[in-house]
Coordinates of C-alpha atoms in Angstrom, one line a residue:
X90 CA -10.4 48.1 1.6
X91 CA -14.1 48.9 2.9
X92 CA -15.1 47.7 -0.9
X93 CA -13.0 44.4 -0.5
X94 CA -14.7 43.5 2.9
X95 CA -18.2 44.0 1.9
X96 CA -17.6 41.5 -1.1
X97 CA -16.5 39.1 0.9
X98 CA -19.1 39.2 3.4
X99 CA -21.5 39.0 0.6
X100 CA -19.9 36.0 -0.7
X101 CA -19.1 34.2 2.6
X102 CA -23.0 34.6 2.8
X103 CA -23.7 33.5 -0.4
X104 CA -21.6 30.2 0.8
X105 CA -23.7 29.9 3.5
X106 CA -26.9 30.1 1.1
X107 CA -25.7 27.4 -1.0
X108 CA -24.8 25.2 2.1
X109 CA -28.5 25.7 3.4
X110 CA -29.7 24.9 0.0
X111 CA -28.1 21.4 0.3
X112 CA -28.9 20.8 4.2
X113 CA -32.9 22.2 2.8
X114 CA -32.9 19.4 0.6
X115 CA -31.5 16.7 2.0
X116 CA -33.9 13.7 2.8
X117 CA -37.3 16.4 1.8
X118 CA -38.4 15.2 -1.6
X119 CA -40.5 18.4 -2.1
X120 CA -37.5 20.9 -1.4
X121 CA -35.2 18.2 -3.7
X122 CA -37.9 18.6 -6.6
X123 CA -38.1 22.3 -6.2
X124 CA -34.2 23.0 -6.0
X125 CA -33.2 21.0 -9.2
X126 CA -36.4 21.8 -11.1
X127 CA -35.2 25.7 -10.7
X128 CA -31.2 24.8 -10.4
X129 CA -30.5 22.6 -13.4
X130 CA -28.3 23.8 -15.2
X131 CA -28.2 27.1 -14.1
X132 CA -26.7 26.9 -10.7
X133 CA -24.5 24.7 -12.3
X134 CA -23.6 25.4 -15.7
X135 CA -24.0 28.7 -17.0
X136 CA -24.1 32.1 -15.2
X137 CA -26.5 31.4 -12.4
X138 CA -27.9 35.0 -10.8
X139 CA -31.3 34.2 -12.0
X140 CA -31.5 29.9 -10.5
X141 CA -30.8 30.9 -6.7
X142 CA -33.6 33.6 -6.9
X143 CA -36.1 30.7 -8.7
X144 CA -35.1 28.7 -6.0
X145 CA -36.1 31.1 -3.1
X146 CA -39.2 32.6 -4.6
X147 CA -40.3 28.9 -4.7
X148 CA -39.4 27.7 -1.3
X149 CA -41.2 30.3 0.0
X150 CA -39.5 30.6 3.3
X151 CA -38.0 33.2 5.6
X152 CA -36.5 36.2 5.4
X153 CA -33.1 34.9 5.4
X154 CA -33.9 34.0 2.0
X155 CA -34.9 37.4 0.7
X156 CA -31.5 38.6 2.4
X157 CA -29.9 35.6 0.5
X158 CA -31.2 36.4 -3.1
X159 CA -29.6 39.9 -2.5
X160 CA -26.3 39.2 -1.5
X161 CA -25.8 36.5 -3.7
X162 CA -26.7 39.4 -6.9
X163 CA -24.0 41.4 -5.1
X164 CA -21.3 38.5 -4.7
X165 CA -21.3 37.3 -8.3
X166 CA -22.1 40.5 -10.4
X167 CA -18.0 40.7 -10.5
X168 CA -17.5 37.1 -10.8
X169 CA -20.7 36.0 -13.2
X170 CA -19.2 32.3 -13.6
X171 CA -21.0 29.2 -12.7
X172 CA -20.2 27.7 -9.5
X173 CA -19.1 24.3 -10.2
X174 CA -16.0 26.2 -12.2
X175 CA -15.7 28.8 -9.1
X176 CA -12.0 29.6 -8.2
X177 CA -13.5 29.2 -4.6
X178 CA -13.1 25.5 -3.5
X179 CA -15.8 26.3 -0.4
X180 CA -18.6 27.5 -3.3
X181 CA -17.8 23.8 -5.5
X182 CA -17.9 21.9 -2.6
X183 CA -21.5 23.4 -1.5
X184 CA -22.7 23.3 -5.2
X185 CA -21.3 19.6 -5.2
X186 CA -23.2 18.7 -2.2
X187 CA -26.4 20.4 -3.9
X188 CA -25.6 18.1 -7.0
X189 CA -25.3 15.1 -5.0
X190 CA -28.8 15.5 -2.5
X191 CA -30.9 15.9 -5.6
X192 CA -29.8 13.8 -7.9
X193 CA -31.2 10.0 -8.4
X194 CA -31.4 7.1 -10.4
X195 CA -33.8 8.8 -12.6
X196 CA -33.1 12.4 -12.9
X197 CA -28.9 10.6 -13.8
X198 CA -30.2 9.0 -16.5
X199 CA -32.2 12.2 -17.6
X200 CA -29.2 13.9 -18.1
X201 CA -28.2 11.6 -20.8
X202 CA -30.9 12.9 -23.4
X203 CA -30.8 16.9 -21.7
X204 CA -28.6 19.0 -23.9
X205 CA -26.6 20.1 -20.9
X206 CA -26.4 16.5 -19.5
X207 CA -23.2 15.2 -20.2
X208 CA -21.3 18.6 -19.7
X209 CA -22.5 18.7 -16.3
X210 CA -21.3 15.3 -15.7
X211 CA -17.9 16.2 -17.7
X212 CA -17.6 19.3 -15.3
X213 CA -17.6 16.6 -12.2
X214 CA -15.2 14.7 -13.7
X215 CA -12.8 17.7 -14.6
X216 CA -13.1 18.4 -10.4
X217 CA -12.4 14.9 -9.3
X218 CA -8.9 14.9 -11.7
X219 CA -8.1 18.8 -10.3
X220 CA -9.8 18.8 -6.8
X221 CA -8.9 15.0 -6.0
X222 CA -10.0 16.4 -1.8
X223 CA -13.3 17.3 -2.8
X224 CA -15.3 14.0 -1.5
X225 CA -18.8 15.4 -3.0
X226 CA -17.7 15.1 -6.5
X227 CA -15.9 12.0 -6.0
X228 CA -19.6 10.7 -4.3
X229 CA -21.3 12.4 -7.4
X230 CA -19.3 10.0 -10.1
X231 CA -19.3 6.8 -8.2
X232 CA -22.6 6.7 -6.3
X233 CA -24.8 8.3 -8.9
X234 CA -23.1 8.7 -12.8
X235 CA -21.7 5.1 -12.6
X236 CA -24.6 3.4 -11.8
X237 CA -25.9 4.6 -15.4
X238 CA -23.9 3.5 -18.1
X239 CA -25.5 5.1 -20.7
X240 CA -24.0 8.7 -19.3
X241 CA -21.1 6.9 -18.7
X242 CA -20.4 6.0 -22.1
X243 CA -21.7 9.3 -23.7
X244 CA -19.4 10.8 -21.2
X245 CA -16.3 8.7 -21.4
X246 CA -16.6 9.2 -25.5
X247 CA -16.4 13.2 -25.3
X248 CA -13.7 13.2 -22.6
X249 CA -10.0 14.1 -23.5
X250 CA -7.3 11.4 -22.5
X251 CA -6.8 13.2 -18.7
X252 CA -10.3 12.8 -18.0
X253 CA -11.1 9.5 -19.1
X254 CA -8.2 8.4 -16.9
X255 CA -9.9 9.8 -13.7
X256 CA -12.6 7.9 -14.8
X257 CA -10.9 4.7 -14.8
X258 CA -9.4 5.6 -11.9
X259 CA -12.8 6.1 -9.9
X260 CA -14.3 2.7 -11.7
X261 CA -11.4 1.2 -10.0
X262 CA -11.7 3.2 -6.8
X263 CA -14.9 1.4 -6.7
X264 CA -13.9 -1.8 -7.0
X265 CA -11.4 -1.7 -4.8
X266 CA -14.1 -1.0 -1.6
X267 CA -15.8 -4.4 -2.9
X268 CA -12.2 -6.1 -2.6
X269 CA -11.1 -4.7 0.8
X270 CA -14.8 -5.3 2.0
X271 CA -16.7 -2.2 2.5
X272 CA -19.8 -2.1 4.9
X273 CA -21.7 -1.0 1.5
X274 CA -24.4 -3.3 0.0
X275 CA -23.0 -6.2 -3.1
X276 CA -25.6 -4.2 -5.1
X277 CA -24.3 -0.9 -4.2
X278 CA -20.6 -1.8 -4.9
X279 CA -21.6 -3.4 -8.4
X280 CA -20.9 -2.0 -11.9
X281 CA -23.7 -2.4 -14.3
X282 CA -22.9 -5.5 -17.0
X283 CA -23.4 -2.9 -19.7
X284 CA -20.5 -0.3 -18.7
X285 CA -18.4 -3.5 -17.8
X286 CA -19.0 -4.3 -21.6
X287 CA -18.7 -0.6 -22.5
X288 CA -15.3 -0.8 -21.0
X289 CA -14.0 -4.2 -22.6
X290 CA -14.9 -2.6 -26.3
X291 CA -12.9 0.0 -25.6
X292 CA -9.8 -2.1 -24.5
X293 CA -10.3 -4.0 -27.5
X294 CA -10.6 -1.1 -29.6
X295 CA -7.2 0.7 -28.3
X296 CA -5.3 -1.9 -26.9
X297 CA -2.3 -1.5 -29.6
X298 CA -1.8 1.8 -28.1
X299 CA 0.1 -0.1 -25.3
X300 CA 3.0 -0.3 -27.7
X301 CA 4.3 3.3 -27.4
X302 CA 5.9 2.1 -24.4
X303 CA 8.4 0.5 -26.3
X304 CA 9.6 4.0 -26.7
X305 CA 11.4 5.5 -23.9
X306 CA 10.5 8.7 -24.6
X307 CA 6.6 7.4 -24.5
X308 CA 6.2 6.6 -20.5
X309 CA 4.0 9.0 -20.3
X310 CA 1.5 8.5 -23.0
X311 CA -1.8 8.6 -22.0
X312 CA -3.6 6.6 -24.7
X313 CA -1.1 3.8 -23.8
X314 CA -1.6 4.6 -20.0
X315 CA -5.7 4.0 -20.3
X316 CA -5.0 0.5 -22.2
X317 CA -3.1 -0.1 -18.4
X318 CA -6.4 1.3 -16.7
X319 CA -9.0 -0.6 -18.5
X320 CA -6.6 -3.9 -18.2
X321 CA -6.6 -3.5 -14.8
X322 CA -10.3 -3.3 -14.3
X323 CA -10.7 -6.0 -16.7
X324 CA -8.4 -7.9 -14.2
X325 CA -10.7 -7.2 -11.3
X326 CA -14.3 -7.7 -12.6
X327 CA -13.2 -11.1 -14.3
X328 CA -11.7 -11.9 -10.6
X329 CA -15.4 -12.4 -9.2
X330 CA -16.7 -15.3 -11.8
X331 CA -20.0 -15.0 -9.9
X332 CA -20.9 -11.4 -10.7
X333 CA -18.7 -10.5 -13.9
X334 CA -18.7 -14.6 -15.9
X335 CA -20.4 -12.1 -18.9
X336 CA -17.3 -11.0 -19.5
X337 CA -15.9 -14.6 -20.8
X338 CA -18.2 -13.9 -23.6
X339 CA -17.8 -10.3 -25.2
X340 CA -16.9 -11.4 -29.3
X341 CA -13.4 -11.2 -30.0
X342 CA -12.3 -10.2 -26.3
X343 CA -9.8 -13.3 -25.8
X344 CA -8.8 -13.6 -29.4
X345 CA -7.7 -9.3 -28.6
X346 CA -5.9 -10.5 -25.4
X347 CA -3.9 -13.3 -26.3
X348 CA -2.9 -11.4 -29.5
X349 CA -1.8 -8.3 -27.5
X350 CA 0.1 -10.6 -25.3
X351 CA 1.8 -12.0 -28.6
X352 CA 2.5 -8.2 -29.6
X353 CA 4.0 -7.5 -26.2
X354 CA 6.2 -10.6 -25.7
X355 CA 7.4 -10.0 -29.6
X356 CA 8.1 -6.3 -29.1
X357 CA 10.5 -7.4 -25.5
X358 CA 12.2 -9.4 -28.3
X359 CA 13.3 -7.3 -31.2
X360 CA 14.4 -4.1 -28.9
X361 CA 15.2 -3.6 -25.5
X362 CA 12.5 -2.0 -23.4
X363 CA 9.8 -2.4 -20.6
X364 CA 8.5 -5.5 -22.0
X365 CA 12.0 -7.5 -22.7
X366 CA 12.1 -9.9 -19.5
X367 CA 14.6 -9.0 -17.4
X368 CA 16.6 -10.5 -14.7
X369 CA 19.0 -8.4 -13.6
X370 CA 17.1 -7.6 -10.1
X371 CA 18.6 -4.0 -9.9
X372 CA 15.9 -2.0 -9.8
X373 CA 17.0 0.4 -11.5
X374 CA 15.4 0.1 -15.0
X375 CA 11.8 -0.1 -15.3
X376 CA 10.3 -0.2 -11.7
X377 CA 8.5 2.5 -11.8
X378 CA 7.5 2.6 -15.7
X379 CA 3.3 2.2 -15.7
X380 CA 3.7 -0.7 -17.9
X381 CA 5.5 -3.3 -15.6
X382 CA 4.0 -6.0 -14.8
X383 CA 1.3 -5.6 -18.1
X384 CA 2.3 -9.1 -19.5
X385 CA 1.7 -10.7 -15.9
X386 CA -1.7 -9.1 -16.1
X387 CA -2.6 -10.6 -19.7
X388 CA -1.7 -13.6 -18.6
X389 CA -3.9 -13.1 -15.8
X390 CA -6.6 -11.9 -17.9
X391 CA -6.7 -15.0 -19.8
X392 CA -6.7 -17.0 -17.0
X393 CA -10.1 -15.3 -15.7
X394 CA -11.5 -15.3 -19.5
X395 CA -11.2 -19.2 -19.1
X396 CA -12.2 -20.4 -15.6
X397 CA -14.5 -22.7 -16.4
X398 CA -15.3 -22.1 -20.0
X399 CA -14.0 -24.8 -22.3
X400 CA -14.8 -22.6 -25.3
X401 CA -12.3 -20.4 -24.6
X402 CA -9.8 -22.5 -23.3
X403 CA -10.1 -24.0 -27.0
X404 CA -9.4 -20.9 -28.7
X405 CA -6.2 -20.1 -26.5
X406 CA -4.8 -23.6 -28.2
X407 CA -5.8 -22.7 -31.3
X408 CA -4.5 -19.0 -30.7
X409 CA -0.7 -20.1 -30.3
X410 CA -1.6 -19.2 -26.8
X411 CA -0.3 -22.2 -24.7
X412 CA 3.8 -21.8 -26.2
X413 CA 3.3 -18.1 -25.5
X414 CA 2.3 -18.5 -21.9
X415 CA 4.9 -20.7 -21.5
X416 CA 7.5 -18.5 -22.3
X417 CA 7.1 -16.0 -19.9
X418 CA 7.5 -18.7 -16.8
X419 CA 10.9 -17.0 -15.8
X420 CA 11.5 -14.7 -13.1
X421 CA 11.1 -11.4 -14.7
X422 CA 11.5 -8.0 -13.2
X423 CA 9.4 -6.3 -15.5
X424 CA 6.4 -8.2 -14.7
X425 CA 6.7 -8.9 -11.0
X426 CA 4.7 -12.7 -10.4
X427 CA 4.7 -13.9 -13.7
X428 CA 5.7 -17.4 -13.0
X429 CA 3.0 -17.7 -10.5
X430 CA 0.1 -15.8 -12.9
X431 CA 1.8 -18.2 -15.6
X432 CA 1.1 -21.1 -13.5
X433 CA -2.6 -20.2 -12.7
X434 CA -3.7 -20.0 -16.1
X435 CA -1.9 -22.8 -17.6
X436 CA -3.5 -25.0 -14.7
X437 CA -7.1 -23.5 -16.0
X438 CA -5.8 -24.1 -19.6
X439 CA -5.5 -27.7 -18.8
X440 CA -8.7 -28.0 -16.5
X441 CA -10.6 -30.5 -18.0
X442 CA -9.4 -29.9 -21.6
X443 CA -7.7 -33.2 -23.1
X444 CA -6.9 -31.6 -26.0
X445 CA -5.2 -28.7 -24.0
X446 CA -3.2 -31.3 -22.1
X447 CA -1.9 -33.0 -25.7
X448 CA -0.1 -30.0 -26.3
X449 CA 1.6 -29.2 -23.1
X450 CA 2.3 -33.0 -23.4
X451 CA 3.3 -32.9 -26.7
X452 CA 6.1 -29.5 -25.9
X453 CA 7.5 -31.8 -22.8
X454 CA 8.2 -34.7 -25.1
X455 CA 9.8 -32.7 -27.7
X456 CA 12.0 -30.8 -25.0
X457 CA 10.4 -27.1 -25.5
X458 CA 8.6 -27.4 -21.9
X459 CA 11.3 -28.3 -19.2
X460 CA 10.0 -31.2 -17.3
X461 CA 11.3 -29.1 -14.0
X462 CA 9.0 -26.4 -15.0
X463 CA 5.9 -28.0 -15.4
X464 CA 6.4 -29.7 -12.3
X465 CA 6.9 -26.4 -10.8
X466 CA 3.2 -26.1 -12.1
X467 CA 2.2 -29.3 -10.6
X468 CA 1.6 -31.0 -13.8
X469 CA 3.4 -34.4 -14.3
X470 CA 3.6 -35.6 -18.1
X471 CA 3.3 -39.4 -18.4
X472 CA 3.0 -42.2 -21.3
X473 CA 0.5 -44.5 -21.6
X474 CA -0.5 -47.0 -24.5
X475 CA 1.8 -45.1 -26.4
X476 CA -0.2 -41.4 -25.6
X477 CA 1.2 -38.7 -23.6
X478 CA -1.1 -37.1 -20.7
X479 CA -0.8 -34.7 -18.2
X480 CA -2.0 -34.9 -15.1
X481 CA -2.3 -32.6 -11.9
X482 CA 0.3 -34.0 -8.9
X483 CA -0.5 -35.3 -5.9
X484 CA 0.8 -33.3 -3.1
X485 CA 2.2 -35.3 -0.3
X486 CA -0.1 -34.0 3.5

């Protein structure tokens, strides 16, 4: 029992070392410069008796720190692990704050060509997805590893499935401040044009995978639930044409979108599942599946892809896409504001585009778009000289 309480004295003091290490170097260059110099990795990655000591002989301060180097040999002769794996949530947090006071703009991208780089930033990841309280890490991903998307991409490419969904899921965390206006700089709540691109490769790349959900015993696939992640970010950035109007241009990225929206619609067709439309309002079926409302968000998608960008608008026409978009004007349980997302993009579709117009024009005349519907849109087809055209209605004040 006498054992038991000197250990964890010795560790509750070796808590308070690594706390003092992180107060010691925040806003002091010098002490940040000497902590990681003698911390990375060590202290964070492998087993770390020999980092705190560099630290301390280095700092050069009181005695408390001669006391510290001792105690903390004591407190993790038993446990020998690295304290960013620690079963103790107090010695993470402290090693997180560490991690986040010293790191900047430059040493994050250093860790990208350092052999222990990316399985530090890994590690952070792995915390965020199993200690979802700890703020440090959380700050440690999206203040610091986000903002270079080289790590980011070396990162996101050796993750498993889990943990490139917490990634997603903090990419989106970080839009979402922008969206419900955060007192943080526009710089500081940006995402760099070459993760954003990063990202939309990797949509384009997996997007298929989406399809398991037409099995019921798939709801949980995780492949299939990152195409929902990355769609949803896609969503987002192409929201703010200002900032993210690079993202109308990625090769192949509509062509990918209207075809997956093809798939989608097809597979609803030929089997019942969470992508047949459904009308039934008894929320009972597929509420809660993760795919609902993915066709609403293509549509979406496409929408944003060609706001103001006649070269796209052109290759949803030539794509089949106009038909397609039409179809899924219905109410539709599985894909909650459909109609209205429908609406939005066929309006864009027709922005300006004659050609785009033809068509709609064209389907009204020959009965496959209701006349009810596209007034519902506030289009109005009408004939002159012998042409059909569609125009925008004039709302009444």
């Amino acid at each position: 029992m006498i054992i038991l309480l000197i250990s964890y004295a010795y560790f509750s003091a070796f808590q308070c070392g690594l706390q003092f290490l992180g107060n010691l170097a925040a806003g002091n260059e010098e002490s940040k410069n000497i902590v990681w110099k003698n911390a990375f990795p060590d202290l964070f990655l492998s087993p770390v008796t020999r980092s705190i000591c560099k630290i301390h002989y280095h700092l050069e301060q009181s005695l408390f720190l001669d006391y510290f180097k001792t105690t903390f040999k004591r407190s993790c002769t038993s446990n020998h692990r690295n304290y960013l794996n620690h079963w103790d949530k107090k010695a993470v947090t402290y090693c997180c704050m560490v991690l986040f006071t010293c790191l900047s703009a430059e040493r994050t991208a250093d860790l990208v060509s350092h052999t222990k780089g990316v399985e530090l930033a890994e590690t952070v990841v792995k915390i965020c997805r199993t200690e979802p309280e700890l703020d440090w890490a959380f700050l440690i991903v999206t203040d610091q590893f986000l903002k270079c998307p080289d790590l980011v991409a070396a990162m996101y490419t050796k993750l498993n499935n889990q943990g490139r969904i917490t990634v997603l899921d903090l990419i989106s965390a970080k839009l979402s401040e922008r969206r419900l206006g955060s007192s943080a700089s526009s710089d500081e709540l940006n995402v760099p044009e070459r993760l954003m691109q990063f990202l939309a490769g990797c949509f384009q790349e997996k997007c298929m995978a989406v399809l398991k959900f037409t099995s019921a015993t798939d709801a949980e696939d995780e492949e299939a639930l990152i195409v929902i992640r990355l769609l949803d970010i896609l969503c987002e950035t192409t929201s703010n044409h200002e900032k993210f109007s690079y993202l109308q241009n990625p090769p192949g990225l509509i062509e990918t979108v209207v075809e997956l929206l093809y798939q989608t619609h097809l597979a609803g067709k030929q089997s019942r599942n969470v992508f047949s439309v459904s009308q039934s309002l008894s929320f009972t079926s597929h509420n809660s599946h993760p795919a609902v409302g993915f066709k609403a968000h293509l549509i979406h998608l496409i929408g944003n892809l060609c706001h103001n960008n006649s070269e796209n608008q052109d290759k949803v026409r030539e794509l089949g896409g106009i038909p397609l978009i039409l179809d899924n004007c219905s109410i539709d349980e599985n894909n909650p504001f459909v109609s209205q997302w429908a609406v939005f993009t066929i309006r864009i579709l027709t922005d300006q585009n004659l050609q785009n117009q033809e068509v709609i024009a064209q389907m009204a005349h020959q009965g496959v778009a209701e006349s009810a519907m596209l007034n519902n849109m506030g289009l109005q087809v009408e004939e002159r000289d012998g042409k059909l055209y569609v125009k925008s209605q004039k709302h009444s004040s």
